[in-house]
PDB file of C-alpha atoms in Angstrom:
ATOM      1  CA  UNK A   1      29.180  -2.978 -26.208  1.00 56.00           C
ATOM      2  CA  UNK A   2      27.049  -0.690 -24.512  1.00 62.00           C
ATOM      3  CA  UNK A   3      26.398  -1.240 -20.396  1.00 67.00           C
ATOM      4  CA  UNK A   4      22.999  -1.986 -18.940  1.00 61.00           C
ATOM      5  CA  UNK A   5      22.093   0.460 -16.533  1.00 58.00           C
ATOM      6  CA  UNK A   6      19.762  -2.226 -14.987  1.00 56.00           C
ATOM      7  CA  UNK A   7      18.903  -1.841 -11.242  1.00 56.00           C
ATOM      8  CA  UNK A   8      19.917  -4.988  -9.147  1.00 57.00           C
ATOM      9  CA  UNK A   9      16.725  -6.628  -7.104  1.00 57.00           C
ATOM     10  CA  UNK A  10      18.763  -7.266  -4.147  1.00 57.00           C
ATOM     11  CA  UNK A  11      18.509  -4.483  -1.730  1.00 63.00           C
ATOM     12  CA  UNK A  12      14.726  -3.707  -1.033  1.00 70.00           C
ATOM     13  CA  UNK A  13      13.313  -2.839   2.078  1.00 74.00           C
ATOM     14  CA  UNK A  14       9.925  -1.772   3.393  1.00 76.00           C
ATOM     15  CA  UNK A  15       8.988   0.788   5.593  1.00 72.00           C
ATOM     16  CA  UNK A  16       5.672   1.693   7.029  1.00 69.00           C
ATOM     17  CA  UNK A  17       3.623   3.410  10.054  1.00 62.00           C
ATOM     18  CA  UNK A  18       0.532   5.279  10.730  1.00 55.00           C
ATOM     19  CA  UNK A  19       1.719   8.913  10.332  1.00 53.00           C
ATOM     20  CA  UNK A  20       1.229  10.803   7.477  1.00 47.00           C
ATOM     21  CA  UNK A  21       4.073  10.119   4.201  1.00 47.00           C
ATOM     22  CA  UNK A  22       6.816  12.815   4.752  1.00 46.00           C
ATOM     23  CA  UNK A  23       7.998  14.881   1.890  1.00 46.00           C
ATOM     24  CA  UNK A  24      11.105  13.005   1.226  1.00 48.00           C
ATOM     25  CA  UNK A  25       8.921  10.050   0.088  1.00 47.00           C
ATOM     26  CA  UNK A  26       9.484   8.238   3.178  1.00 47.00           C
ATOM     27  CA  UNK A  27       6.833   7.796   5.620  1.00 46.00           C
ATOM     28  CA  UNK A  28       7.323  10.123   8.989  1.00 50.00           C
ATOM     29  CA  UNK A  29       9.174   8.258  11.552  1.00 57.00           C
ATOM     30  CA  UNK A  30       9.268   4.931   9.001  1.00 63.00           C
ATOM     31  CA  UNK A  31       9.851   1.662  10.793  1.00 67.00           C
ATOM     32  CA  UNK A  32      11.910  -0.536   9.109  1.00 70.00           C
ATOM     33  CA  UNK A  33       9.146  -3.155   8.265  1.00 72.00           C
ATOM     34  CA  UNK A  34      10.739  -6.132   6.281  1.00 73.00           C
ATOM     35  CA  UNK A  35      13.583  -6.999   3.935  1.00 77.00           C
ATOM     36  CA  UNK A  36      11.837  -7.628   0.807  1.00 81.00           C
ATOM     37  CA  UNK A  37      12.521 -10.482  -1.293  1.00 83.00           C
ATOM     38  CA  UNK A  38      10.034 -10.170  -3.720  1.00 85.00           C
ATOM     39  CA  UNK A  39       8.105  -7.155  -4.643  1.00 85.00           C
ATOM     40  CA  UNK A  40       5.514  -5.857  -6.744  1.00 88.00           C
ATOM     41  CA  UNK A  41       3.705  -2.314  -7.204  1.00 89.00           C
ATOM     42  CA  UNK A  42       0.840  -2.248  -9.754  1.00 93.00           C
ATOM     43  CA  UNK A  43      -0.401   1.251 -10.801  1.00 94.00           C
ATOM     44  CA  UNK A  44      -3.750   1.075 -13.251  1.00 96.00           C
ATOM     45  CA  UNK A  45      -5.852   3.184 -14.503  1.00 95.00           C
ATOM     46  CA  UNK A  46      -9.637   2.481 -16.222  1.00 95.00           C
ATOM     47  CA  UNK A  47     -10.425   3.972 -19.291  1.00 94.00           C
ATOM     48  CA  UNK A  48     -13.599   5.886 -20.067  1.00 94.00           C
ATOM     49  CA  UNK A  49     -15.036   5.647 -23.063  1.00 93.00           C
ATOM     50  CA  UNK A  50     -14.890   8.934 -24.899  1.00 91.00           C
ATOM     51  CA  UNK A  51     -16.151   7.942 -27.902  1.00 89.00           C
ATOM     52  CA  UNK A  52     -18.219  10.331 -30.047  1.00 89.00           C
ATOM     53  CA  UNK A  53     -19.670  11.131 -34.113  1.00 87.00           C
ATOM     54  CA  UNK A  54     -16.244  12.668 -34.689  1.00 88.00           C
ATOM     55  CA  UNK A  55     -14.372   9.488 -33.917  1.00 85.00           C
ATOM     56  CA  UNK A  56     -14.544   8.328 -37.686  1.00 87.00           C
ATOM     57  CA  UNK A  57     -15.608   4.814 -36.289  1.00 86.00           C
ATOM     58  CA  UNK A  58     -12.073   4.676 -33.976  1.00 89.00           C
ATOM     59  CA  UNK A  59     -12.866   4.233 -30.583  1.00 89.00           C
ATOM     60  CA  UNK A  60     -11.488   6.937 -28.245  1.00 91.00           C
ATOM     61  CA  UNK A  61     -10.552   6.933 -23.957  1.00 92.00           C
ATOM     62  CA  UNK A  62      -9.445   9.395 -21.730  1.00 93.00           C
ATOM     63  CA  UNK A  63      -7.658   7.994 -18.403  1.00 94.00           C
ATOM     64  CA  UNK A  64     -10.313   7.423 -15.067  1.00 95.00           C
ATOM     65  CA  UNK A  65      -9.521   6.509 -12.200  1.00 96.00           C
ATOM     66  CA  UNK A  66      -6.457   5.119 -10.993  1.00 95.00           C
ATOM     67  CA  UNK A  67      -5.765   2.594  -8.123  1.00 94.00           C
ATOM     68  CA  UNK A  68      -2.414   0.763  -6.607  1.00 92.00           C
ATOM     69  CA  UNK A  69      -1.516  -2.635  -4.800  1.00 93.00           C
ATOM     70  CA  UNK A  70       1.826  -3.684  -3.287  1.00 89.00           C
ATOM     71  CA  UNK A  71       2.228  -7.406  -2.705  1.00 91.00           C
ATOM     72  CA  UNK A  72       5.562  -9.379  -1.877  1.00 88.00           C
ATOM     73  CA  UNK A  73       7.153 -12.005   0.092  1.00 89.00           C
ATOM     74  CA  UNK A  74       9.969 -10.404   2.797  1.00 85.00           C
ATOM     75  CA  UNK A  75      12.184 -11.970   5.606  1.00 83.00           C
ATOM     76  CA  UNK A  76      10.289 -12.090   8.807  1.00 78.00           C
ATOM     77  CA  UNK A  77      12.294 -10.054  11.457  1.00 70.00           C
ATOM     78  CA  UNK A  78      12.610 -10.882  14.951  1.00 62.00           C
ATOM     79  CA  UNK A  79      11.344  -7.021  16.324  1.00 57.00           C
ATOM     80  CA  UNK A  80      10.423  -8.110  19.921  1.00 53.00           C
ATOM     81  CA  UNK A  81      10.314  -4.149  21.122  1.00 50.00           C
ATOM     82  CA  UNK A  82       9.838  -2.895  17.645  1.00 53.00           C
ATOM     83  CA  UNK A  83       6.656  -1.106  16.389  1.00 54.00           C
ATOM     84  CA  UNK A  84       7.604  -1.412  12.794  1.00 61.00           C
ATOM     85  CA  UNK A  85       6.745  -5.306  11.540  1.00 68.00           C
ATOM     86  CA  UNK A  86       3.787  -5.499  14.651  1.00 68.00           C
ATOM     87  CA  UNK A  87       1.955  -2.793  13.740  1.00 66.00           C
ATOM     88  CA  UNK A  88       1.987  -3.626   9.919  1.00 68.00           C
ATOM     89  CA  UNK A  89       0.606  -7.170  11.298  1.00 71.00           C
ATOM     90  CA  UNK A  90      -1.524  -5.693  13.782  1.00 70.00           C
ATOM     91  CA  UNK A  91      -2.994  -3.379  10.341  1.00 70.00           C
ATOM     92  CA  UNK A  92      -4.621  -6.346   9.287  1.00 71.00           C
ATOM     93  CA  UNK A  93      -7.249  -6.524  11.934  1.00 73.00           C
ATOM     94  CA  UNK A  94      -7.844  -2.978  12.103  1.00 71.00           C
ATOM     95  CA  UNK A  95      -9.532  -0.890   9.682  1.00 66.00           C
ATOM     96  CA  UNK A  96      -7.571   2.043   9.171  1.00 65.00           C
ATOM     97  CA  UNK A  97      -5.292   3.051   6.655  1.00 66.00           C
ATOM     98  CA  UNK A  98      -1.455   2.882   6.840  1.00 66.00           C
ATOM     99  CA  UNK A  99       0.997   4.803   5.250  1.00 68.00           C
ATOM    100  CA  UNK A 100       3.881   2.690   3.407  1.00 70.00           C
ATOM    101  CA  UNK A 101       7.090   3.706   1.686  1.00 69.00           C
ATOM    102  CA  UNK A 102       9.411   1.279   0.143  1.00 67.00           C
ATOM    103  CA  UNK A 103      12.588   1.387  -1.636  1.00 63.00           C
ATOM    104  CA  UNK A 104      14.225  -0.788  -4.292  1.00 52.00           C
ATOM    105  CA  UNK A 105      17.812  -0.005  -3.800  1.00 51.00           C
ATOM    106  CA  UNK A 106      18.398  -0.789   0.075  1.00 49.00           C
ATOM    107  CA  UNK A 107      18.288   1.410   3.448  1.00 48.00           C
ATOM    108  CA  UNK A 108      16.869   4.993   3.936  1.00 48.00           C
ATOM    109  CA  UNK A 109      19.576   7.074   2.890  1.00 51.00           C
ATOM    110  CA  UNK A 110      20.174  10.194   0.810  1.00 52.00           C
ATOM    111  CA  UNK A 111      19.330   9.848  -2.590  1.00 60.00           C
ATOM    112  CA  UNK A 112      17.338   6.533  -2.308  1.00 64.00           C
ATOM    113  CA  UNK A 113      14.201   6.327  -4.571  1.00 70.00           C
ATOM    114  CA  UNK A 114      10.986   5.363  -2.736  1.00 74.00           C
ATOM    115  CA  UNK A 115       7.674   5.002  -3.489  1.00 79.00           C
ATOM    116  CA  UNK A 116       4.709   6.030  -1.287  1.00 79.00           C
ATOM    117  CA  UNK A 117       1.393   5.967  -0.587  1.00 81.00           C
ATOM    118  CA  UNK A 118      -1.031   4.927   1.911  1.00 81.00           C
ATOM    119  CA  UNK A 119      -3.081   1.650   2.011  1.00 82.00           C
ATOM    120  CA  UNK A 120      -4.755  -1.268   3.700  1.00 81.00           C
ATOM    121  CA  UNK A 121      -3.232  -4.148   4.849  1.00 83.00           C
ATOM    122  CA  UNK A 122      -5.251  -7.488   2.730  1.00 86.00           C
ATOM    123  CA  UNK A 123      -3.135 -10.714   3.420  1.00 87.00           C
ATOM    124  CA  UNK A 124      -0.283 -11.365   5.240  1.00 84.00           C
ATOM    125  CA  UNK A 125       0.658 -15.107   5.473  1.00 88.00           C
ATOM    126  CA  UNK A 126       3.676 -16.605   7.598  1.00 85.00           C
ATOM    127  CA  UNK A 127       6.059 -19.647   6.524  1.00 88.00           C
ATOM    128  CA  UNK A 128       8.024 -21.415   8.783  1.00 87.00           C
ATOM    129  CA  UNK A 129      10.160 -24.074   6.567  1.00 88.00           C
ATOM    130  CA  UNK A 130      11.855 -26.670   8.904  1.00 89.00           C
ATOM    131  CA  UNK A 131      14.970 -25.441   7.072  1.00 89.00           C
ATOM    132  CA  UNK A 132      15.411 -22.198   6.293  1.00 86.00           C
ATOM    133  CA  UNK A 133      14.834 -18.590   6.528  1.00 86.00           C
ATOM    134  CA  UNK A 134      10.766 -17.709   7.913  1.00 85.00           C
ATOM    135  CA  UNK A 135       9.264 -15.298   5.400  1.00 86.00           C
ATOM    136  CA  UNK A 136       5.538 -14.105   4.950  1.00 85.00           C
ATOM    137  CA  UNK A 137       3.877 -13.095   1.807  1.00 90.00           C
ATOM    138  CA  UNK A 138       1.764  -9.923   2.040  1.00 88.00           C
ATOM    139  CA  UNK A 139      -0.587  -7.583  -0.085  1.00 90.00           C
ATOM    140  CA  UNK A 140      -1.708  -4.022   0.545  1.00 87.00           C
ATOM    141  CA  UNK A 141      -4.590  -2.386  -1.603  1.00 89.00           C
ATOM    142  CA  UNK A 142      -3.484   1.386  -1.759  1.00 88.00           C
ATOM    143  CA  UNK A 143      -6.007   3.863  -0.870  1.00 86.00           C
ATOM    144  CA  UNK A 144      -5.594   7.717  -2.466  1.00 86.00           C
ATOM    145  CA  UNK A 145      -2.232   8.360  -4.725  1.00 87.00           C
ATOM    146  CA  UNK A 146       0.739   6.883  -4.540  1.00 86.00           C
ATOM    147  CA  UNK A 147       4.053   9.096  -4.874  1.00 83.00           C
ATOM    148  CA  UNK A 148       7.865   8.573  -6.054  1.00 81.00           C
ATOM    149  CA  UNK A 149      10.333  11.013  -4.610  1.00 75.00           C
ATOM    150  CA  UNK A 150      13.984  10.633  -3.594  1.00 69.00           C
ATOM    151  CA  UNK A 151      15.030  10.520   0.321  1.00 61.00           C
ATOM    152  CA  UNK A 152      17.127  12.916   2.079  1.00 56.00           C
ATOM    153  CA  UNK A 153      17.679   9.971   4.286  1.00 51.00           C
ATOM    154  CA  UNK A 154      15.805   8.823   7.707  1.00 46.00           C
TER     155      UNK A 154
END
């Protein structure tokens, strides 16, 4: 029986700040943002219609534009004297874009995969359940291209 080379969803973290995204894939001094519990990165692209006489009646695309969005749900962190979580927070009532990196297999060290790109902060809700852990639920709507790379570590 063969093994499955699966990764486990158990280690993702978040990392964001208003610098430019480094060339490891990490943002430039990254502040540890959230411990994700949930994640999800959608990449799309349109399709044009490139459709012609030569199509023998089969319609035909070529790729257009393509856009991102991040949304989860992460453990809110006590940062009192942290930038990293406040300024994400604080990116919601500002306008201006915000570089984010994230990684799905745990901490900023060498050879973790990220993803990167920069983005604007859309919703970021907080629950406090009388019993248990306070989380918030947030989305970001990427502006410009998002990148993969592999960290040398932060």
């Amino acid at each position: 029986m063969a093994s499955t080379v699966a990764l486990p969803g158990f280690t993702g973290f978040l990392y964001a700040t208003s610098s430019a995204v480094g060339s490891s894939g990490a943002p430039v001094t990254a502040n540890p943002v959230a411990e994700l519990q949930d994640v999800t990165l959608s990449i799309t692209a349109t399709t044009l219609d490139a459709f012609s006489k030569d199509s023998s009646g089969w319609d035909e695309g070529i790729q257009g534009k393509k856009s991102f969005d991040l949304a989860g749900k992460a453990i809110y962190r006590d940062t009192t004297g942290s930038t990293g979580q406040e300024s994400f927070v604080g990116n919601i009532l500002s306008t201006s874009r915000y570089s984010v990196g994230f990684s799905l297999k745990g901490a900023a060290s060498s050879g973790t995969l990220y993803w990167s790109g920069g983005g604007i902060v859309t919703k970021w809700d907080l629950s406090q359940p009388l019993e248990g852990v306070d989380t918030y639920d947030f989305a970001l709507k990427g502006t410009g291209s998002i990148g993969r790379g592999t960290s040398s570590g932060t």
